[in-house]
Tab-separated table of C-alpha atoms (C1' of nucleotides) in Angstrom:
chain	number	residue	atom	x	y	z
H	91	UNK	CA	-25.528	-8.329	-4.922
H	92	UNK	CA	-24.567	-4.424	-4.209
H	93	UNK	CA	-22.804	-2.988	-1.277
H	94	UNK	CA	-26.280	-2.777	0.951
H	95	UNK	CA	-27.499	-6.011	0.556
H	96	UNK	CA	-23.870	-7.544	1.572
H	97	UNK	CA	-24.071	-4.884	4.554
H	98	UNK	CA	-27.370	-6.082	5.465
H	99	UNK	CA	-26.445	-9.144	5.515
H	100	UNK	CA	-23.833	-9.151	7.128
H	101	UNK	CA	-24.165	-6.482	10.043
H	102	UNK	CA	-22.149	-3.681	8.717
H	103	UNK	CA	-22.597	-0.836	6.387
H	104	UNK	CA	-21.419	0.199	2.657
H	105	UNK	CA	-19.000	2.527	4.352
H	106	UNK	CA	-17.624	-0.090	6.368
H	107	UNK	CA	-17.669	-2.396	3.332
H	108	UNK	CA	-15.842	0.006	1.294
H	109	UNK	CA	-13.160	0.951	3.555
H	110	UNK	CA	-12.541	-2.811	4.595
H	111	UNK	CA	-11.638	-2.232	-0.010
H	112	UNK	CA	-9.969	0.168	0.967
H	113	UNK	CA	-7.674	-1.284	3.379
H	114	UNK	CA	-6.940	-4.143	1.571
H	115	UNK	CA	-9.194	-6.786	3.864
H	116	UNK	CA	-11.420	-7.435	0.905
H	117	UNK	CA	-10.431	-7.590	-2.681
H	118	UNK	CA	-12.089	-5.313	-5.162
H	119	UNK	CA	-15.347	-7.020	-6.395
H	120	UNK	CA	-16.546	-6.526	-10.319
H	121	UNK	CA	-18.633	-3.973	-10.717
H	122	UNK	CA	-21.772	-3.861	-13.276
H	123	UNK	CA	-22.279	-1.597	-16.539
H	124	UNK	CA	-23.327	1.478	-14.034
H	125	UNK	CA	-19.713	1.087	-12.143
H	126	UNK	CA	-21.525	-0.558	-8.939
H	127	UNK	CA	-19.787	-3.071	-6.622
H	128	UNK	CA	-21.295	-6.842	-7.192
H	129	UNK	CA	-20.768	-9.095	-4.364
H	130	UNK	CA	-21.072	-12.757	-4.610
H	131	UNK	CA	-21.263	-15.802	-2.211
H	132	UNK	CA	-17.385	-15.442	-2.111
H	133	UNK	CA	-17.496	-11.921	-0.735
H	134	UNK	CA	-20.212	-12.546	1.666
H	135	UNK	CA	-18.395	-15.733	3.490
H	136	UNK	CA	-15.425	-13.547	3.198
H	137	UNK	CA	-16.858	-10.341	5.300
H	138	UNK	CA	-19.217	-13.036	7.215
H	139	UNK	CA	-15.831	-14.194	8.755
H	140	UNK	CA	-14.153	-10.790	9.189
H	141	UNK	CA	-17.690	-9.574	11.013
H	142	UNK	CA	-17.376	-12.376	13.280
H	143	UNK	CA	-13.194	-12.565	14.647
H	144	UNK	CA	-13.937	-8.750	15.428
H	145	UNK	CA	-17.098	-9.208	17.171
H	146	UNK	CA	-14.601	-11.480	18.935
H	147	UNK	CA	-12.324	-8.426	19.102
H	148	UNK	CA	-9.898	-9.821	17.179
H	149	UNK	CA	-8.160	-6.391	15.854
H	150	UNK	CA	-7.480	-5.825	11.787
H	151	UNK	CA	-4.257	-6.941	11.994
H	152	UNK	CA	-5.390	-10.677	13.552
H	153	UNK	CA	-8.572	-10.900	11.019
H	154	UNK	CA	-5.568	-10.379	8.230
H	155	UNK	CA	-3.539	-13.219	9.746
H	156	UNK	CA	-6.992	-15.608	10.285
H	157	UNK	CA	-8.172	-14.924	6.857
H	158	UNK	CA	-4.440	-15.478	4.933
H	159	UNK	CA	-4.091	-18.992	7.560
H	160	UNK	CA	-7.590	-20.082	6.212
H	161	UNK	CA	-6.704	-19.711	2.736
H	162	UNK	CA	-4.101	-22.686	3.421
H	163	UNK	CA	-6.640	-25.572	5.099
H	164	UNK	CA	-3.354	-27.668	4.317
H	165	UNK	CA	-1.311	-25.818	7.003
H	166	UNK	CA	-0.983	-26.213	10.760
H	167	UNK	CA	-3.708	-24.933	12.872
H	168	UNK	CA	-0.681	-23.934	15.696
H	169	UNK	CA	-0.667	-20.374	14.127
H	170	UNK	CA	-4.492	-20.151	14.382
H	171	UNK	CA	-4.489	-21.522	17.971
H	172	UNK	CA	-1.821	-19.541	18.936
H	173	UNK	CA	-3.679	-15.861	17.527
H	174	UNK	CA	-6.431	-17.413	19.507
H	175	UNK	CA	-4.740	-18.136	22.399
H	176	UNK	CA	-2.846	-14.780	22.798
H	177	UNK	CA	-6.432	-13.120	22.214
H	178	UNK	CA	-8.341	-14.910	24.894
H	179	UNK	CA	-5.397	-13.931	27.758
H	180	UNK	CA	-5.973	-10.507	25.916
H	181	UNK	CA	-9.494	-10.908	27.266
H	182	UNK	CA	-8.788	-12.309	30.848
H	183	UNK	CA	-6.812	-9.664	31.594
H	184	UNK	CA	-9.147	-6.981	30.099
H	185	UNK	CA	-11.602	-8.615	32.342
H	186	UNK	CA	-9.709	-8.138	35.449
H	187	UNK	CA	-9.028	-5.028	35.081
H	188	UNK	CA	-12.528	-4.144	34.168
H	189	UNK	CA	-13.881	-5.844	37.402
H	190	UNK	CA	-11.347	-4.235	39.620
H	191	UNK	CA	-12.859	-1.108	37.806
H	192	UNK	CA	-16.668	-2.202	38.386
H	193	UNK	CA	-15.443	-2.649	42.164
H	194	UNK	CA	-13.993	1.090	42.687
H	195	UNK	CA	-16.786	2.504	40.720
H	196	UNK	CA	-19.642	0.677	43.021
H	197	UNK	CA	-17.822	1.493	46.404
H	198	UNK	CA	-17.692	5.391	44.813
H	199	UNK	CA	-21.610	5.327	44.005
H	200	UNK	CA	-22.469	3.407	47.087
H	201	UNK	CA	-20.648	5.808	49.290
H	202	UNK	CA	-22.611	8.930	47.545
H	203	UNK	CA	-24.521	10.706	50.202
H	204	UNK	CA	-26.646	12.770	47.385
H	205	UNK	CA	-25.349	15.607	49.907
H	206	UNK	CA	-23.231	18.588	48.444
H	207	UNK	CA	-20.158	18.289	46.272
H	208	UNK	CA	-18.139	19.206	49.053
H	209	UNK	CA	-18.821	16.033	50.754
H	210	UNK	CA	-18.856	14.130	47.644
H	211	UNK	CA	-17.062	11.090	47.865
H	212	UNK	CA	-16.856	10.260	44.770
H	213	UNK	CA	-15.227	13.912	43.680
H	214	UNK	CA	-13.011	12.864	47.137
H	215	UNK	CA	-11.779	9.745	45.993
H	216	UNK	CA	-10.754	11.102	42.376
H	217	UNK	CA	-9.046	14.160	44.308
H	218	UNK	CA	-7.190	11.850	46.208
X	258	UNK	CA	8.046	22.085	38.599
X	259	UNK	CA	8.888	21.128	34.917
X	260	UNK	CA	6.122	19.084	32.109
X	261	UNK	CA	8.690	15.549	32.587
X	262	UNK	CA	8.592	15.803	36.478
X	263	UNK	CA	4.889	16.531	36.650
X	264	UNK	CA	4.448	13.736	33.670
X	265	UNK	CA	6.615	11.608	36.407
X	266	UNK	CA	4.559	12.159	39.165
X	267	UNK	CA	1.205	11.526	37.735
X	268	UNK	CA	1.983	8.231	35.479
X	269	UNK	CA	1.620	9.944	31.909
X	270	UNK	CA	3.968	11.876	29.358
X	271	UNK	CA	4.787	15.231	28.457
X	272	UNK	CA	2.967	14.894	25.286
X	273	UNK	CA	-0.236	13.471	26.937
X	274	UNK	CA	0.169	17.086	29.030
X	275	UNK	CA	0.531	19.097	26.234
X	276	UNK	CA	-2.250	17.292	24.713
X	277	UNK	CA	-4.767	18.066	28.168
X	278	UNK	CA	-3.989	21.597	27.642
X	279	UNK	CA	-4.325	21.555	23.572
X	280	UNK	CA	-7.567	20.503	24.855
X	281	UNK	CA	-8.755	22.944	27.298
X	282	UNK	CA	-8.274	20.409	30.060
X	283	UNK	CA	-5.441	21.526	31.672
X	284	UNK	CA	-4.734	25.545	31.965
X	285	UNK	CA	-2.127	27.329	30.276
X	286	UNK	CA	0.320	27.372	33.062
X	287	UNK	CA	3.263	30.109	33.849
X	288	UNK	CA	6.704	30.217	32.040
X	289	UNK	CA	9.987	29.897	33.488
X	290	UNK	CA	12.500	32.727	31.443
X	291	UNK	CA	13.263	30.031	29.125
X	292	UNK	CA	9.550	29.129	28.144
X	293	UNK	CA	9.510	25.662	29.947
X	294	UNK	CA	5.794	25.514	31.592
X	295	UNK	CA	6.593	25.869	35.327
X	296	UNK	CA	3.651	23.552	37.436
X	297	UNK	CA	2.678	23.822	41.097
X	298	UNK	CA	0.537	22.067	43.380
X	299	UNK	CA	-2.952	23.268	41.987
X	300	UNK	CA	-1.769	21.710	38.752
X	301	UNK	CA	-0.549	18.452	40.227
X	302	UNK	CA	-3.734	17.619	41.681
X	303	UNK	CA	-5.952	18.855	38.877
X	304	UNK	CA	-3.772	16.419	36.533
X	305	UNK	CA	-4.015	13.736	39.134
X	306	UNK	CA	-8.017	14.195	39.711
X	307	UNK	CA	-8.005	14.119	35.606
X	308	UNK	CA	-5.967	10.807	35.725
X	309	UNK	CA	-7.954	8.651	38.163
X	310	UNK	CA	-11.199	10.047	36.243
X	311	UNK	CA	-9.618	8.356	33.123
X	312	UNK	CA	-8.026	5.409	35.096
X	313	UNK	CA	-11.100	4.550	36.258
X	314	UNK	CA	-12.415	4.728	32.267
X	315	UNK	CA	-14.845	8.249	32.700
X	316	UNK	CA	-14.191	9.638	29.011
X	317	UNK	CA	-12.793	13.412	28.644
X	318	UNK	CA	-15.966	14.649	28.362
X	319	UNK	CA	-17.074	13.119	31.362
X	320	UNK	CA	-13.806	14.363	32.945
X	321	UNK	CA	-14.668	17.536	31.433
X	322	UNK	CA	-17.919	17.339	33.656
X	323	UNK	CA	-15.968	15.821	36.918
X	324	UNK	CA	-13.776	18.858	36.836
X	325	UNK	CA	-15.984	21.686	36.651
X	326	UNK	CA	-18.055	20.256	39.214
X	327	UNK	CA	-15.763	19.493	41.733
X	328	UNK	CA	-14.925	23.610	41.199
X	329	UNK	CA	-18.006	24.566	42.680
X	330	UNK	CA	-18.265	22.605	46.241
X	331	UNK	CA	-21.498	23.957	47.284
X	332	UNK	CA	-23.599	22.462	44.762
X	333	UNK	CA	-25.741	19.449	44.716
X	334	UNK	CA	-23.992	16.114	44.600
X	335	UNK	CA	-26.477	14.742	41.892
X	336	UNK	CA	-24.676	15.724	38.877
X	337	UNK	CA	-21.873	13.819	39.994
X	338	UNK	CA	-24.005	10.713	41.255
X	339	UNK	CA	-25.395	10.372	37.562
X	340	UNK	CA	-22.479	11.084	35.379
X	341	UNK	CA	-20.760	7.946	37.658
X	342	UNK	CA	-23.973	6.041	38.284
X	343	UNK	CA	-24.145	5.560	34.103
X	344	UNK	CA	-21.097	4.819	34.063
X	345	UNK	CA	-21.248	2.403	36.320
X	346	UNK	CA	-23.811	0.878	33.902
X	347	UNK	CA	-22.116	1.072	31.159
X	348	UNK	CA	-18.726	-1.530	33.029
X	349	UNK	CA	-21.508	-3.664	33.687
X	350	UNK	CA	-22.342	-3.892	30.071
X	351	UNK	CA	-18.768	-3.995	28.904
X	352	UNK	CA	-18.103	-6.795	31.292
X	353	UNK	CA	-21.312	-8.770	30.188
X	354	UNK	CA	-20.372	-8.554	26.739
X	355	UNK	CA	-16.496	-9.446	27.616
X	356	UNK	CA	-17.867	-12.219	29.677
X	357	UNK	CA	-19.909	-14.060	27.301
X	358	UNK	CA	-16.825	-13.263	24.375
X	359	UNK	CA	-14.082	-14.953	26.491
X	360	UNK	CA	-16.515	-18.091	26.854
X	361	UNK	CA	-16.720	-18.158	23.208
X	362	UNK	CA	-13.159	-17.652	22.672
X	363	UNK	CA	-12.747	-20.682	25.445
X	364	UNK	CA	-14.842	-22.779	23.444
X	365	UNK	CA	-13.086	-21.775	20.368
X	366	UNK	CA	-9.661	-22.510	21.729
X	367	UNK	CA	-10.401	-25.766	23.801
X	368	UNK	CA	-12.033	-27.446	20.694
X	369	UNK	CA	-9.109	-27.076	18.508
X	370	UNK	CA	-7.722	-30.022	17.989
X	371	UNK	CA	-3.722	-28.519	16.638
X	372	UNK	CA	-4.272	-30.671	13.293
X	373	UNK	CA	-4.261	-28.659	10.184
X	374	UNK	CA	-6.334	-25.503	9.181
X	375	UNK	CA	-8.655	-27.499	7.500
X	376	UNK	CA	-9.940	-29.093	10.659
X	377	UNK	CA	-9.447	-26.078	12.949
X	378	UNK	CA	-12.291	-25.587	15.071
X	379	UNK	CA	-11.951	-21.980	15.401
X	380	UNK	CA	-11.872	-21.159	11.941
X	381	UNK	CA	-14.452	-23.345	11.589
X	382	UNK	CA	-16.465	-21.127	13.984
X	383	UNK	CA	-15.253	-18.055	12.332
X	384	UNK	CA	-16.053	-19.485	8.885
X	385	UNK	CA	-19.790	-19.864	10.323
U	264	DA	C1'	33.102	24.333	24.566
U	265	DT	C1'	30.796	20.165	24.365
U	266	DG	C1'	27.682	16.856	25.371
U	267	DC	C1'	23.417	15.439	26.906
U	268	DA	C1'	18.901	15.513	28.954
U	269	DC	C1'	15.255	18.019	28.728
U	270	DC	C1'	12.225	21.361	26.784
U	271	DT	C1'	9.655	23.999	22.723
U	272	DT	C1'	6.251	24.099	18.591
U	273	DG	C1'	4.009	21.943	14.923
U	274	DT	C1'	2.296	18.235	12.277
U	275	DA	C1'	0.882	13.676	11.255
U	276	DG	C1'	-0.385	8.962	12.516
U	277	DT	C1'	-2.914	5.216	15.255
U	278	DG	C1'	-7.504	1.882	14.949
U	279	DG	C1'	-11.740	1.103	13.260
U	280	DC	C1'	-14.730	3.090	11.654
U	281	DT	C1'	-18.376	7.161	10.664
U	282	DA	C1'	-20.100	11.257	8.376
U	283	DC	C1'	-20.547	14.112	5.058
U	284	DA	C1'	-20.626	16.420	0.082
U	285	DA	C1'	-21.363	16.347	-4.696
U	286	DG	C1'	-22.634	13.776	-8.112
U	287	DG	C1'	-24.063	9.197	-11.011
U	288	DT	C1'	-27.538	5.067	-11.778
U	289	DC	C1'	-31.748	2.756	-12.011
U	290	DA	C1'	-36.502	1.092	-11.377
U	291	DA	C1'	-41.244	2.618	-10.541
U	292	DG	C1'	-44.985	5.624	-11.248
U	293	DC	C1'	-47.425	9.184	-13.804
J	20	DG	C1'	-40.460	10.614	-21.414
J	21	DC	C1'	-39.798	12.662	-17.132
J	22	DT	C1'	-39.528	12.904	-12.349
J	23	DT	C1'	-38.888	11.008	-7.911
J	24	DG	C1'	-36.363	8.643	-4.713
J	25	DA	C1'	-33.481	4.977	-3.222
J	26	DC	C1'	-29.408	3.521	-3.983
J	27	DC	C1'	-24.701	3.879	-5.622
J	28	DT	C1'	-19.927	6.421	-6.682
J	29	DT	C1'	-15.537	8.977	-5.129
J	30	DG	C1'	-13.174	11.819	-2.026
J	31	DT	C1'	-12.246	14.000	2.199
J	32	DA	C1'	-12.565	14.955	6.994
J	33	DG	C1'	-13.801	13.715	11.704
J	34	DC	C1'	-14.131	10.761	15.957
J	35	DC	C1'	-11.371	9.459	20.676
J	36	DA	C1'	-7.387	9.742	23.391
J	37	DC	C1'	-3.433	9.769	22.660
J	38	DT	C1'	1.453	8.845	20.411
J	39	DA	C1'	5.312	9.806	17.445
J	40	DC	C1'	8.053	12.263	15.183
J	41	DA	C1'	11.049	16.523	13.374
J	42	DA	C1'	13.673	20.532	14.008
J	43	DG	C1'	15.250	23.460	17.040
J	44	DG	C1'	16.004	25.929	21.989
J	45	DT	C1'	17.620	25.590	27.148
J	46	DG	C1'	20.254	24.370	31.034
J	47	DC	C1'	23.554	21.991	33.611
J	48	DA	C1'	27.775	19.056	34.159
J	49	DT	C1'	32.231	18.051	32.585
DNA sequence: ATGCACCTTGTAGTGGCTACAAGGTCAAGC
DNA sequence: GCTTGACCTTGTAGCCACTACAAGGTGCAT
């Protein structure tokens, strides 16, 4: 398989592909007589798993840690848990402050008058 | 008025000041004889409009639009109205999407059973 | 005079991609 | 066999909104 069949499989593009190489979160694959990548099943569980913990917004560094834990089935799942964990109160409080957000923002468009910017409210409340 | 008091008073840094007026966001301001940037009150409150913009998530361009606005009182409100109306839609999004992502992470976290890797639900999930 | 906090400029790095440019490979069609 | 066009290669630079230095200047207290 080349770099744009594994991308469209998996969601992403070649760049992406290639600079997940680059940055060490996927080996380098063989390539074929005309120097292309060739991806195998391997590869594509491999990147399947990396697309998925960041669409869970896992960052780089916690996809690293994920990907070296289940390379170990033998080990403890505390240290996966415990990623997890941390990640999901990452989450909760993203989510509170994004609702407090939501709640200013409203009151701000609500209280618009479509009137003149002087009597803007929402220019008011960012002037203080 | 000196860039660490103003960076006091308005909840960033000195290099996050520099960096507005890098930017064109922030005016050159005067010099005191020994080339320190010397702020006054039309600076504070420009910096502090500029940080509740971004405190409330509005990226610099949008700022960028906020600003110049807000410099001309006399216009129509409807500018303003849309650039924060879209906004507003785009915190809803973000929230949907963070909403439905912390119940997976929930799931993911509940249903791990702290055996061994092999087991672990959420790199079962991950592993698809 | 010495120390120390603060300031100056300039440059480079962060995360997680994304966007080129300039060229190489390969299968299909004529 | 030759061209077209989709794909691939490497390398470099850009995005956003900062953040982190380094190397040196200023200003005030002791």
């Amino acid at each position: 398989m080349k770099i744009g069949a594994l991308a469209r499989k998996t969601g992403t593009t070649a760049e992406t592909i290639r600079y997940y190489e680059r940055t060490g979160l996927l080996e380098e694959p063989p390539r074929t007589a005309g120097n292309y990548r060739d991806y195998g099943p391997t590869e594509l569980a491999r990147l399947r798993f990396i697309r998925r913990a960041r669409d869970l917004g896992f960052t780089m560094a916690e996809v690293r840690q994920l990907l070296s834990l289940s390379d170990d089935p033998s080990q403890s799942c505390e240290a996966v848990d415990s990623i997890a964990s941390i990640h999901l109160r990452e989450v909760d409080r993203k989510l509170g402050d994004l609702r407090k957000l939501r709640t200013e923002l409203r009151h701000m468009v609500d209280d618009c008058q479509h009137g003149a910017v002087g009597e803007c409210r929402i220019i008011e409340v960012l002037s203080g």
